[in-house]
Amino acid sequence: TADVEGKTAWNNSVSSVILTGVWSDDIVAIAESQIGYSESTKNYTVTEAGDIKGYSRYGAWYGDAYGDWDAMFVAFCLNYSRIPRSYMPYDSSCERWVELLSSQEFDYHSANSYVPAKGDIAFFDIDSDGVSDHIGIVSAMSEKKDVRASYKLRVIEGDSSDRVQYVTYDAHDACILG
């Protein structure tokens, strides 16, 4: 039962954020309020493959307390930013999320076909198999001119080394899917 949280703790973790109604600013503010959170090292499960999966507030909020929680972190941020599911579907699977965004009336852009903006959701293929397996929220970019220009993306990621943290990518990094 170590580190178990409920709705009160989740609400308290974002209580310092004042929402503006500008969704791109609000989702980044919610995500930034979570920087430094780490999954539990006291409350965990061990998979059949021997992987240790710590409890996370985002997994607990989503309904899978010991699951990979990068997508659940983004869903948590969307929810607490009050971004409606009719505008952006929520999912716990990066691959499924890309499928949903690509197959419906949502705005999904492949890498290098779009200049991302603050508040966009970035999808990654960390293991280079052509399928999204990681996700984060774009918090900032260095100056960019167009999709061909070189620039950096600063992304807030959950379940990045088992914590919420900033990660910086070159905009043309091969692991960025969309």
Coordinates of N, CA and C in Angstrom, one line a residue:
T1 N 0.8 -1.2 0.0 CA 0.0 0.0 0.0 C 0.9 1.3 0.0
A2 N 2.2 1.1 0.0 CA 3.0 2.3 0.0 C 2.8 3.2 -1.2
D3 N 2.8 4.5 -1.0 CA 2.7 5.5 -2.1 C 1.4 5.5 -2.8
V4 N 0.4 4.8 -2.3 CA -0.9 4.8 -3.0 C -1.6 6.2 -2.8
E5 N -2.1 6.7 -3.9 CA -2.8 8.0 -3.9 C -4.2 7.9 -4.4
G6 N -5.0 8.8 -4.1 CA -6.4 8.9 -4.6 C -6.7 10.2 -5.1
K7 N -8.0 10.5 -5.4 CA -8.4 11.7 -6.1 C -8.0 13.0 -5.3
T8 N -8.0 13.0 -4.0 CA -7.6 14.1 -3.3 C -6.1 14.5 -3.6
A9 N -5.2 13.5 -3.5 CA -3.8 13.7 -3.8 C -3.6 14.2 -5.3
W10 N -4.4 13.6 -6.2 CA -4.2 14.0 -7.6 C -4.7 15.4 -7.8
N11 N -5.8 15.8 -7.2 CA -6.3 17.2 -7.2 C -5.3 18.1 -6.6
N12 N -4.7 17.7 -5.4 CA -3.7 18.6 -4.8 C -2.5 18.8 -5.6
S13 N -2.1 17.8 -6.4 CA -0.8 17.9 -7.2 C -0.9 18.9 -8.3
V14 N -2.1 19.3 -8.6 CA -2.3 20.3 -9.7 C -3.0 21.6 -9.2
S15 N -3.2 21.7 -7.8 CA -4.0 22.8 -7.3 C -3.3 24.1 -7.4
S16 N -2.0 24.2 -7.6 CA -1.4 25.5 -7.8 C -1.5 26.1 -9.2
V17 N -2.0 25.3 -10.1 CA -2.1 25.7 -11.5 C -3.4 26.5 -11.7
I18 N -3.4 27.7 -12.2 CA -4.5 28.4 -12.6 C -4.8 28.3 -14.0
L19 N -5.9 27.7 -14.4 CA -6.1 27.5 -15.8 C -6.6 28.8 -16.5
T20 N -6.1 29.0 -17.7 CA -6.4 30.2 -18.4 C -7.4 30.1 -19.5
G21 N -7.7 28.8 -19.9 CA -8.6 28.6 -21.0 C -7.9 28.5 -22.3
V22 N -6.6 28.8 -22.3 CA -5.8 28.6 -23.5 C -5.2 27.2 -23.3
W23 N -5.7 26.3 -24.1 CA -5.4 24.8 -23.8 C -3.9 24.5 -23.9
S24 N -3.2 25.2 -24.9 CA -1.8 24.9 -25.0 C -1.0 25.3 -23.8
D25 N -1.4 26.4 -23.2 CA -0.7 26.9 -22.0 C -1.2 26.1 -20.8
D26 N -2.4 25.7 -20.7 CA -2.9 25.0 -19.6 C -2.3 23.6 -19.5
I27 N -2.2 22.8 -20.6 CA -1.7 21.5 -20.6 C -0.2 21.5 -20.2
V28 N 0.5 22.5 -20.7 CA 1.9 22.6 -20.3 C 2.0 23.0 -18.8
A29 N 1.2 23.8 -18.3 CA 1.2 24.2 -16.9 C 0.9 23.0 -16.0
I30 N -0.1 22.2 -16.4 CA -0.4 21.0 -15.6 C 0.8 20.1 -15.7
A31 N 1.4 19.8 -16.8 CA 2.5 18.9 -17.0 C 3.7 19.4 -16.2
E32 N 4.0 20.7 -16.2 CA 5.1 21.3 -15.4 C 4.9 21.1 -13.9
S33 N 3.6 21.1 -13.5 CA 3.3 20.9 -12.1 C 3.7 19.5 -11.6
Q34 N 3.9 18.6 -12.5 CA 4.2 17.2 -12.2 C 5.7 16.9 -12.3
I35 N 6.5 17.9 -12.8 CA 8.0 17.6 -13.0 C 8.6 17.1 -11.7
G36 N 9.3 16.1 -11.7 CA 10.0 15.5 -10.6 C 9.3 14.3 -10.0
Y37 N 8.0 14.1 -10.3 CA 7.3 13.0 -9.8 C 7.9 11.7 -10.3
S38 N 8.1 10.7 -9.4 CA 8.7 9.4 -9.7 C 7.8 8.3 -9.3
E39 N 7.8 7.2 -10.1 CA 7.0 6.1 -9.8 C 7.6 5.5 -8.5
S40 N 6.7 4.7 -7.8 CA 7.1 4.2 -6.5 C 8.2 3.1 -6.6
T41 N 9.2 3.1 -5.7 CA 10.1 2.1 -5.6 C 9.8 1.1 -4.5
K42 N 8.8 1.5 -3.7 CA 8.3 0.7 -2.5 C 7.1 -0.1 -2.9
N43 N 6.3 0.3 -3.8 CA 5.1 -0.4 -4.2 C 5.2 -0.7 -5.7
Y44 N 5.4 -2.0 -6.0 CA 5.7 -2.4 -7.4 C 5.2 -3.8 -7.6
T45 N 5.2 -4.1 -8.9 CA 5.0 -5.5 -9.3 C 6.1 -5.9 -10.2
V46 N 6.3 -7.2 -10.3 CA 7.3 -7.8 -11.2 C 6.6 -8.6 -12.3
T47 N 6.9 -8.2 -13.6 CA 6.2 -8.9 -14.7 C 6.8 -10.3 -14.9
E48 N 6.2 -11.1 -15.7 CA 6.7 -12.4 -16.0 C 8.1 -12.4 -16.7
A49 N 8.3 -11.3 -17.4 CA 9.7 -11.1 -18.0 C 10.7 -10.6 -17.0
G50 N 10.3 -10.3 -15.7 CA 11.2 -9.9 -14.7 C 11.3 -8.4 -14.6
D51 N 10.5 -7.6 -15.3 CA 10.6 -6.2 -15.3 C 9.9 -5.7 -14.0
I52 N 10.4 -4.7 -13.4 CA 9.8 -4.1 -12.2 C 9.0 -2.9 -12.6
K53 N 7.7 -2.9 -12.3 CA 6.8 -1.8 -12.7 C 6.3 -1.2 -11.4
G54 N 6.7 0.0 -11.1 CA 6.3 0.8 -9.9 C 4.9 1.4 -10.1
Y55 N 4.3 1.5 -8.9 CA 3.0 2.2 -8.9 C 3.2 3.7 -9.3
S56 N 2.2 4.2 -10.1 CA 2.3 5.6 -10.4 C 0.9 6.2 -10.2
R57 N 0.8 7.5 -9.9 CA -0.5 8.2 -9.7 C -1.2 8.2 -11.1
Y58 N -0.5 8.3 -12.2 CA -1.2 8.4 -13.5 C -1.8 7.1 -13.9
G59 N -1.1 6.0 -13.6 CA -1.7 4.7 -13.8 C -2.9 4.5 -12.9
A60 N -2.7 4.8 -11.6 CA -3.9 4.7 -10.7 C -5.0 5.5 -11.2
W61 N -4.8 6.7 -11.6 CA -5.9 7.6 -12.1 C -6.5 7.0 -13.3
Y62 N -5.7 6.4 -14.2 CA -6.3 5.8 -15.4 C -6.9 4.4 -15.2
G63 N -6.5 3.7 -14.2 CA -7.0 2.4 -13.9 C -6.0 1.3 -14.1
D64 N -4.7 1.6 -14.2 CA -3.7 0.6 -14.4 C -2.5 1.0 -13.6
A65 N -2.5 0.9 -12.3 CA -1.5 1.5 -11.4 C -0.1 1.1 -11.7
Y66 N 0.1 -0.1 -12.3 CA 1.5 -0.6 -12.5 C 1.8 -0.7 -14.0
G67 N 1.0 0.0 -14.8 CA 1.3 -0.1 -16.3 C 2.3 1.0 -16.7
D68 N 2.8 0.8 -17.9 CA 3.6 1.9 -18.5 C 2.8 3.1 -18.5
W69 N 3.3 4.2 -18.0 CA 2.4 5.4 -17.7 C 2.7 6.6 -18.5
D70 N 3.5 6.6 -19.5 CA 3.7 7.8 -20.3 C 2.4 8.3 -21.0
A71 N 1.7 7.5 -21.6 CA 0.4 7.9 -22.2 C -0.6 8.3 -21.1
M72 N -0.6 7.5 -20.0 CA -1.6 7.8 -18.9 C -1.2 9.2 -18.3
F73 N 0.0 9.6 -18.3 CA 0.5 10.9 -17.8 C -0.1 12.0 -18.7
V74 N 0.0 11.8 -20.0 CA -0.5 12.8 -21.0 C -2.1 12.9 -20.8
A75 N -2.7 11.7 -20.7 CA -4.2 11.7 -20.5 C -4.6 12.5 -19.2
F76 N -3.8 12.2 -18.1 CA -4.0 12.9 -16.9 C -3.9 14.4 -17.1
C77 N -2.9 14.9 -17.8 CA -2.7 16.3 -18.1 C -3.8 16.9 -18.9
L78 N -4.2 16.1 -19.9 CA -5.4 16.6 -20.7 C -6.6 16.8 -19.9
N79 N -6.9 15.8 -19.0 CA -8.0 15.8 -18.1 C -8.0 17.0 -17.2
Y80 N -6.9 17.2 -16.5 CA -6.8 18.3 -15.5 C -6.7 19.6 -16.2
S81 N -6.4 19.6 -17.5 CA -6.4 20.9 -18.3 C -7.8 21.2 -18.8
R82 N -8.7 20.3 -18.5 CA -10.1 20.4 -19.0 C -10.2 20.5 -20.5
I83 N -9.4 19.7 -21.2 CA -9.5 19.6 -22.6 C -10.4 18.4 -22.9
P84 N -11.5 18.7 -23.6 CA -12.5 17.6 -23.7 C -12.1 16.5 -24.6
R85 N -12.6 15.3 -24.3 CA -12.2 14.1 -25.1 C -12.8 14.3 -26.6
S86 N -13.8 15.1 -26.8 CA -14.3 15.3 -28.1 C -13.2 16.1 -29.0
Y87 N -12.3 16.8 -28.3 CA -11.3 17.5 -29.0 C -10.0 16.7 -29.2
M88 N -9.7 15.9 -28.1 CA -8.5 15.1 -28.1 C -8.9 13.8 -27.3
P89 N -8.9 12.6 -28.0 CA -9.2 11.4 -27.3 C -8.1 11.1 -26.3
Y90 N -8.4 10.4 -25.3 CA -7.4 9.9 -24.3 C -7.2 8.4 -24.5
D91 N -6.0 7.9 -24.3 CA -5.8 6.5 -24.3 C -4.5 6.2 -23.5
S92 N -4.4 4.9 -23.1 CA -3.2 4.5 -22.4 C -2.2 3.8 -23.2
S93 N -2.5 3.7 -24.5 CA -1.5 3.1 -25.5 C -1.2 4.1 -26.5
C94 N 0.1 4.3 -26.7 CA 0.6 5.3 -27.7 C 0.2 4.8 -29.1
E95 N 0.4 3.6 -29.4 CA 0.0 3.0 -30.7 C -1.5 3.2 -31.0
R96 N -2.3 2.9 -30.0 CA -3.8 3.1 -30.2 C -4.1 4.6 -30.3
W97 N -3.4 5.5 -29.6 CA -3.7 6.9 -29.6 C -3.4 7.4 -31.1
V98 N -2.3 7.0 -31.7 CA -2.0 7.4 -33.0 C -3.0 6.9 -34.0
E99 N -3.5 5.7 -33.8 CA -4.6 5.1 -34.7 C -5.8 6.0 -34.5
L100 N -6.2 6.3 -33.3 CA -7.4 7.2 -33.1 C -7.3 8.5 -33.8
L101 N -6.1 9.2 -33.6 CA -5.9 10.5 -34.2 C -5.8 10.4 -35.7
S102 N -5.3 9.4 -36.2 CA -5.1 9.3 -37.7 C -6.4 8.9 -38.4
S103 N -7.3 8.2 -37.7 CA -8.5 7.6 -38.4 C -9.7 8.5 -38.2
Q104 N -9.6 9.5 -37.4 CA -10.8 10.4 -37.2 C -10.6 11.8 -37.6
E105 N -11.4 12.7 -37.2 CA -11.3 14.1 -37.6 C -10.3 14.9 -36.8
F106 N -9.3 14.2 -36.2 CA -8.4 14.9 -35.4 C -7.1 15.3 -36.2
D107 N -6.3 16.2 -35.7 CA -5.1 16.7 -36.4 C -3.9 15.9 -36.0
Y108 N -3.6 14.8 -36.7 CA -2.3 14.1 -36.5 C -1.4 14.4 -37.7
H109 N -0.2 14.8 -37.4 CA 0.8 15.1 -38.5 C 2.0 14.2 -38.3
S110 N 2.5 13.6 -39.4 CA 3.7 12.8 -39.4 C 4.9 13.8 -39.1
A111 N 6.0 13.2 -38.6 CA 7.2 13.9 -38.3 C 7.7 14.6 -39.6
N112 N 8.2 15.8 -39.4 CA 8.8 16.6 -40.5 C 7.8 17.1 -41.5
S113 N 6.5 16.9 -41.2 CA 5.5 17.5 -42.1 C 4.8 18.7 -41.5
Y114 N 5.2 19.0 -40.3 CA 4.5 20.0 -39.5 C 5.5 20.6 -38.5
V115 N 5.4 21.9 -38.2 CA 6.2 22.5 -37.2 C 5.4 22.5 -35.9
P116 N 5.8 21.7 -34.9 CA 5.0 21.6 -33.7 C 5.0 22.9 -32.9
A117 N 4.0 23.0 -32.0 CA 3.8 24.2 -31.2 C 3.7 23.8 -29.7
K118 N 3.8 24.7 -28.9 CA 3.6 24.5 -27.4 C 2.3 23.9 -27.2
G119 N 2.3 22.8 -26.4 CA 1.0 22.1 -26.0 C 0.7 21.0 -27.0
D120 N 1.4 20.8 -28.1 CA 1.2 19.7 -28.9 C 1.6 18.4 -28.2
I121 N 1.1 17.3 -28.7 CA 1.5 16.0 -28.1 C 2.4 15.4 -29.2
A122 N 3.5 14.9 -28.7 CA 4.5 14.3 -29.6 C 4.5 12.8 -29.4
F123 N 4.6 12.1 -30.5 CA 4.7 10.6 -30.4 C 6.0 10.1 -30.9
F124 N 6.6 9.2 -30.2 CA 7.9 8.7 -30.5 C 7.9 7.2 -30.7
D125 N 8.9 6.7 -31.5 CA 9.2 5.3 -31.7 C 10.6 5.1 -31.2
I126 N 10.7 4.8 -29.9 CA 12.0 4.6 -29.3 C 12.7 3.4 -29.7
D127 N 12.0 2.3 -30.0 CA 12.7 1.0 -30.4 C 12.8 0.8 -31.9
S128 N 12.5 1.9 -32.7 CA 12.7 1.9 -34.1 C 11.9 0.8 -34.9
D129 N 10.7 0.4 -34.4 CA 10.0 -0.6 -35.1 C 8.8 0.0 -36.0
G130 N 8.7 1.3 -36.1 CA 7.7 1.9 -36.9 C 6.4 2.2 -36.2
V131 N 6.3 1.9 -34.9 CA 5.1 2.0 -34.1 C 5.4 2.9 -32.9
S132 N 4.5 3.8 -32.6 CA 4.7 4.7 -31.4 C 4.7 3.9 -30.1
D133 N 5.7 4.2 -29.3 CA 5.8 3.5 -28.0 C 6.1 4.5 -26.9
H134 N 6.1 5.8 -27.2 CA 6.3 6.8 -26.1 C 5.6 8.1 -26.6
I135 N 5.3 8.9 -25.6 CA 4.5 10.1 -25.8 C 5.0 11.2 -24.9
G136 N 4.8 12.5 -25.3 CA 5.1 13.6 -24.4 C 4.4 14.8 -24.8
I137 N 4.5 15.9 -24.0 CA 3.9 17.2 -24.3 C 4.9 18.2 -24.7
V138 N 4.8 18.8 -25.8 CA 5.8 19.8 -26.2 C 5.6 21.1 -25.3
S139 N 6.7 21.4 -24.7 CA 6.6 22.6 -23.8 C 7.2 23.8 -24.4
A140 N 8.2 23.6 -25.3 CA 8.9 24.8 -25.9 C 9.7 24.3 -27.1
M141 N 10.0 25.2 -28.0 CA 10.8 24.9 -29.2 C 11.8 26.1 -29.3
S142 N 13.0 25.8 -29.8 CA 13.9 26.9 -30.2 C 13.3 27.5 -31.5
E143 N 13.9 28.6 -31.9 CA 13.3 29.3 -33.0 C 13.3 28.4 -34.3
K144 N 12.2 28.4 -35.0 CA 12.1 27.6 -36.2 C 11.5 28.4 -37.3
K145 N 11.9 28.1 -38.5 CA 11.4 28.8 -39.6 C 10.4 28.0 -40.4
D146 N 10.6 26.7 -40.7 CA 9.7 25.9 -41.4 C 10.1 24.4 -41.0
V147 N 9.4 23.5 -41.7 CA 9.6 22.1 -41.3 C 11.0 21.6 -41.7
R148 N 11.7 22.2 -42.6 CA 13.0 21.8 -42.9 C 14.1 22.3 -42.0
A149 N 13.8 23.4 -41.3 CA 14.8 24.0 -40.5 C 15.2 23.2 -39.3
S150 N 16.4 23.4 -38.8 CA 16.9 22.7 -37.6 C 16.4 23.4 -36.4
Y151 N 15.8 22.7 -35.4 CA 15.4 23.4 -34.2 C 15.3 22.3 -33.1
K152 N 15.1 22.7 -31.9 CA 15.0 21.7 -30.8 C 13.6 21.8 -30.2
L153 N 13.1 20.6 -29.8 CA 11.9 20.5 -29.0 C 12.2 20.2 -27.6
R154 N 11.5 20.9 -26.7 CA 11.6 20.5 -25.3 C 10.2 19.9 -24.9
V155 N 10.3 18.6 -24.5 CA 9.1 17.8 -24.2 C 9.1 17.4 -22.8
I156 N 7.9 17.5 -22.2 CA 7.7 16.9 -20.8 C 7.1 15.5 -21.0
E157 N 7.9 14.6 -20.4 CA 7.5 13.2 -20.6 C 7.3 12.5 -19.2
G158 N 6.3 11.7 -19.2 CA 6.0 10.8 -18.0 C 6.7 9.5 -18.3
D159 N 7.0 8.8 -17.3 CA 7.6 7.4 -17.4 C 8.9 7.5 -18.3
S160 N 9.6 8.6 -18.1 CA 10.9 8.8 -18.7 C 12.0 8.5 -17.6
S161 N 12.6 7.4 -17.7 CA 13.5 7.0 -16.6 C 12.7 6.9 -15.3
D162 N 11.4 6.5 -15.4 CA 10.5 6.2 -14.3 C 10.1 7.5 -13.6
R163 N 10.2 8.7 -14.3 CA 9.8 9.9 -13.6 C 9.2 10.9 -14.7
V164 N 8.7 12.0 -14.2 CA 8.3 13.1 -15.1 C 9.4 14.0 -15.2
Q165 N 9.8 14.3 -16.5 CA 11.0 15.2 -16.7 C 10.9 15.8 -18.1
Y166 N 11.8 16.8 -18.2 CA 12.0 17.5 -19.5 C 13.0 16.6 -20.3
V167 N 12.7 16.5 -21.6 CA 13.7 15.8 -22.5 C 13.7 16.7 -23.8
T168 N 14.9 17.0 -24.3 CA 15.1 17.8 -25.4 C 15.5 16.9 -26.6
Y169 N 14.9 17.2 -27.8 CA 15.1 16.4 -29.0 C 15.5 17.4 -30.1
D170 N 16.3 17.0 -31.1 CA 16.4 17.7 -32.3 C 15.1 17.4 -33.1
A171 N 14.5 18.4 -33.7 CA 13.2 18.3 -34.3 C 13.2 17.2 -35.4
H172 N 14.4 16.9 -35.9 CA 14.4 15.8 -37.0 C 15.0 14.5 -36.5
D173 N 14.9 14.3 -35.2 CA 15.4 13.1 -34.6 C 14.5 11.9 -35.2
A174 N 15.1 10.9 -35.6 CA 14.4 9.7 -36.2 C 13.4 9.1 -35.3
C175 N 13.5 9.3 -34.0 CA 12.6 8.6 -33.1 C 11.2 9.3 -33.0
I176 N 11.1 10.6 -33.5 CA 9.9 11.3 -33.5 C 9.0 10.8 -34.7
L177 N 7.8 10.3 -34.3 CA 6.9 9.9 -35.4 C 5.9 10.9 -35.8
G178 N 5.4 11.7 -34.9 CA 4.4 12.7 -35.2 C 4.1 13.6 -34.1

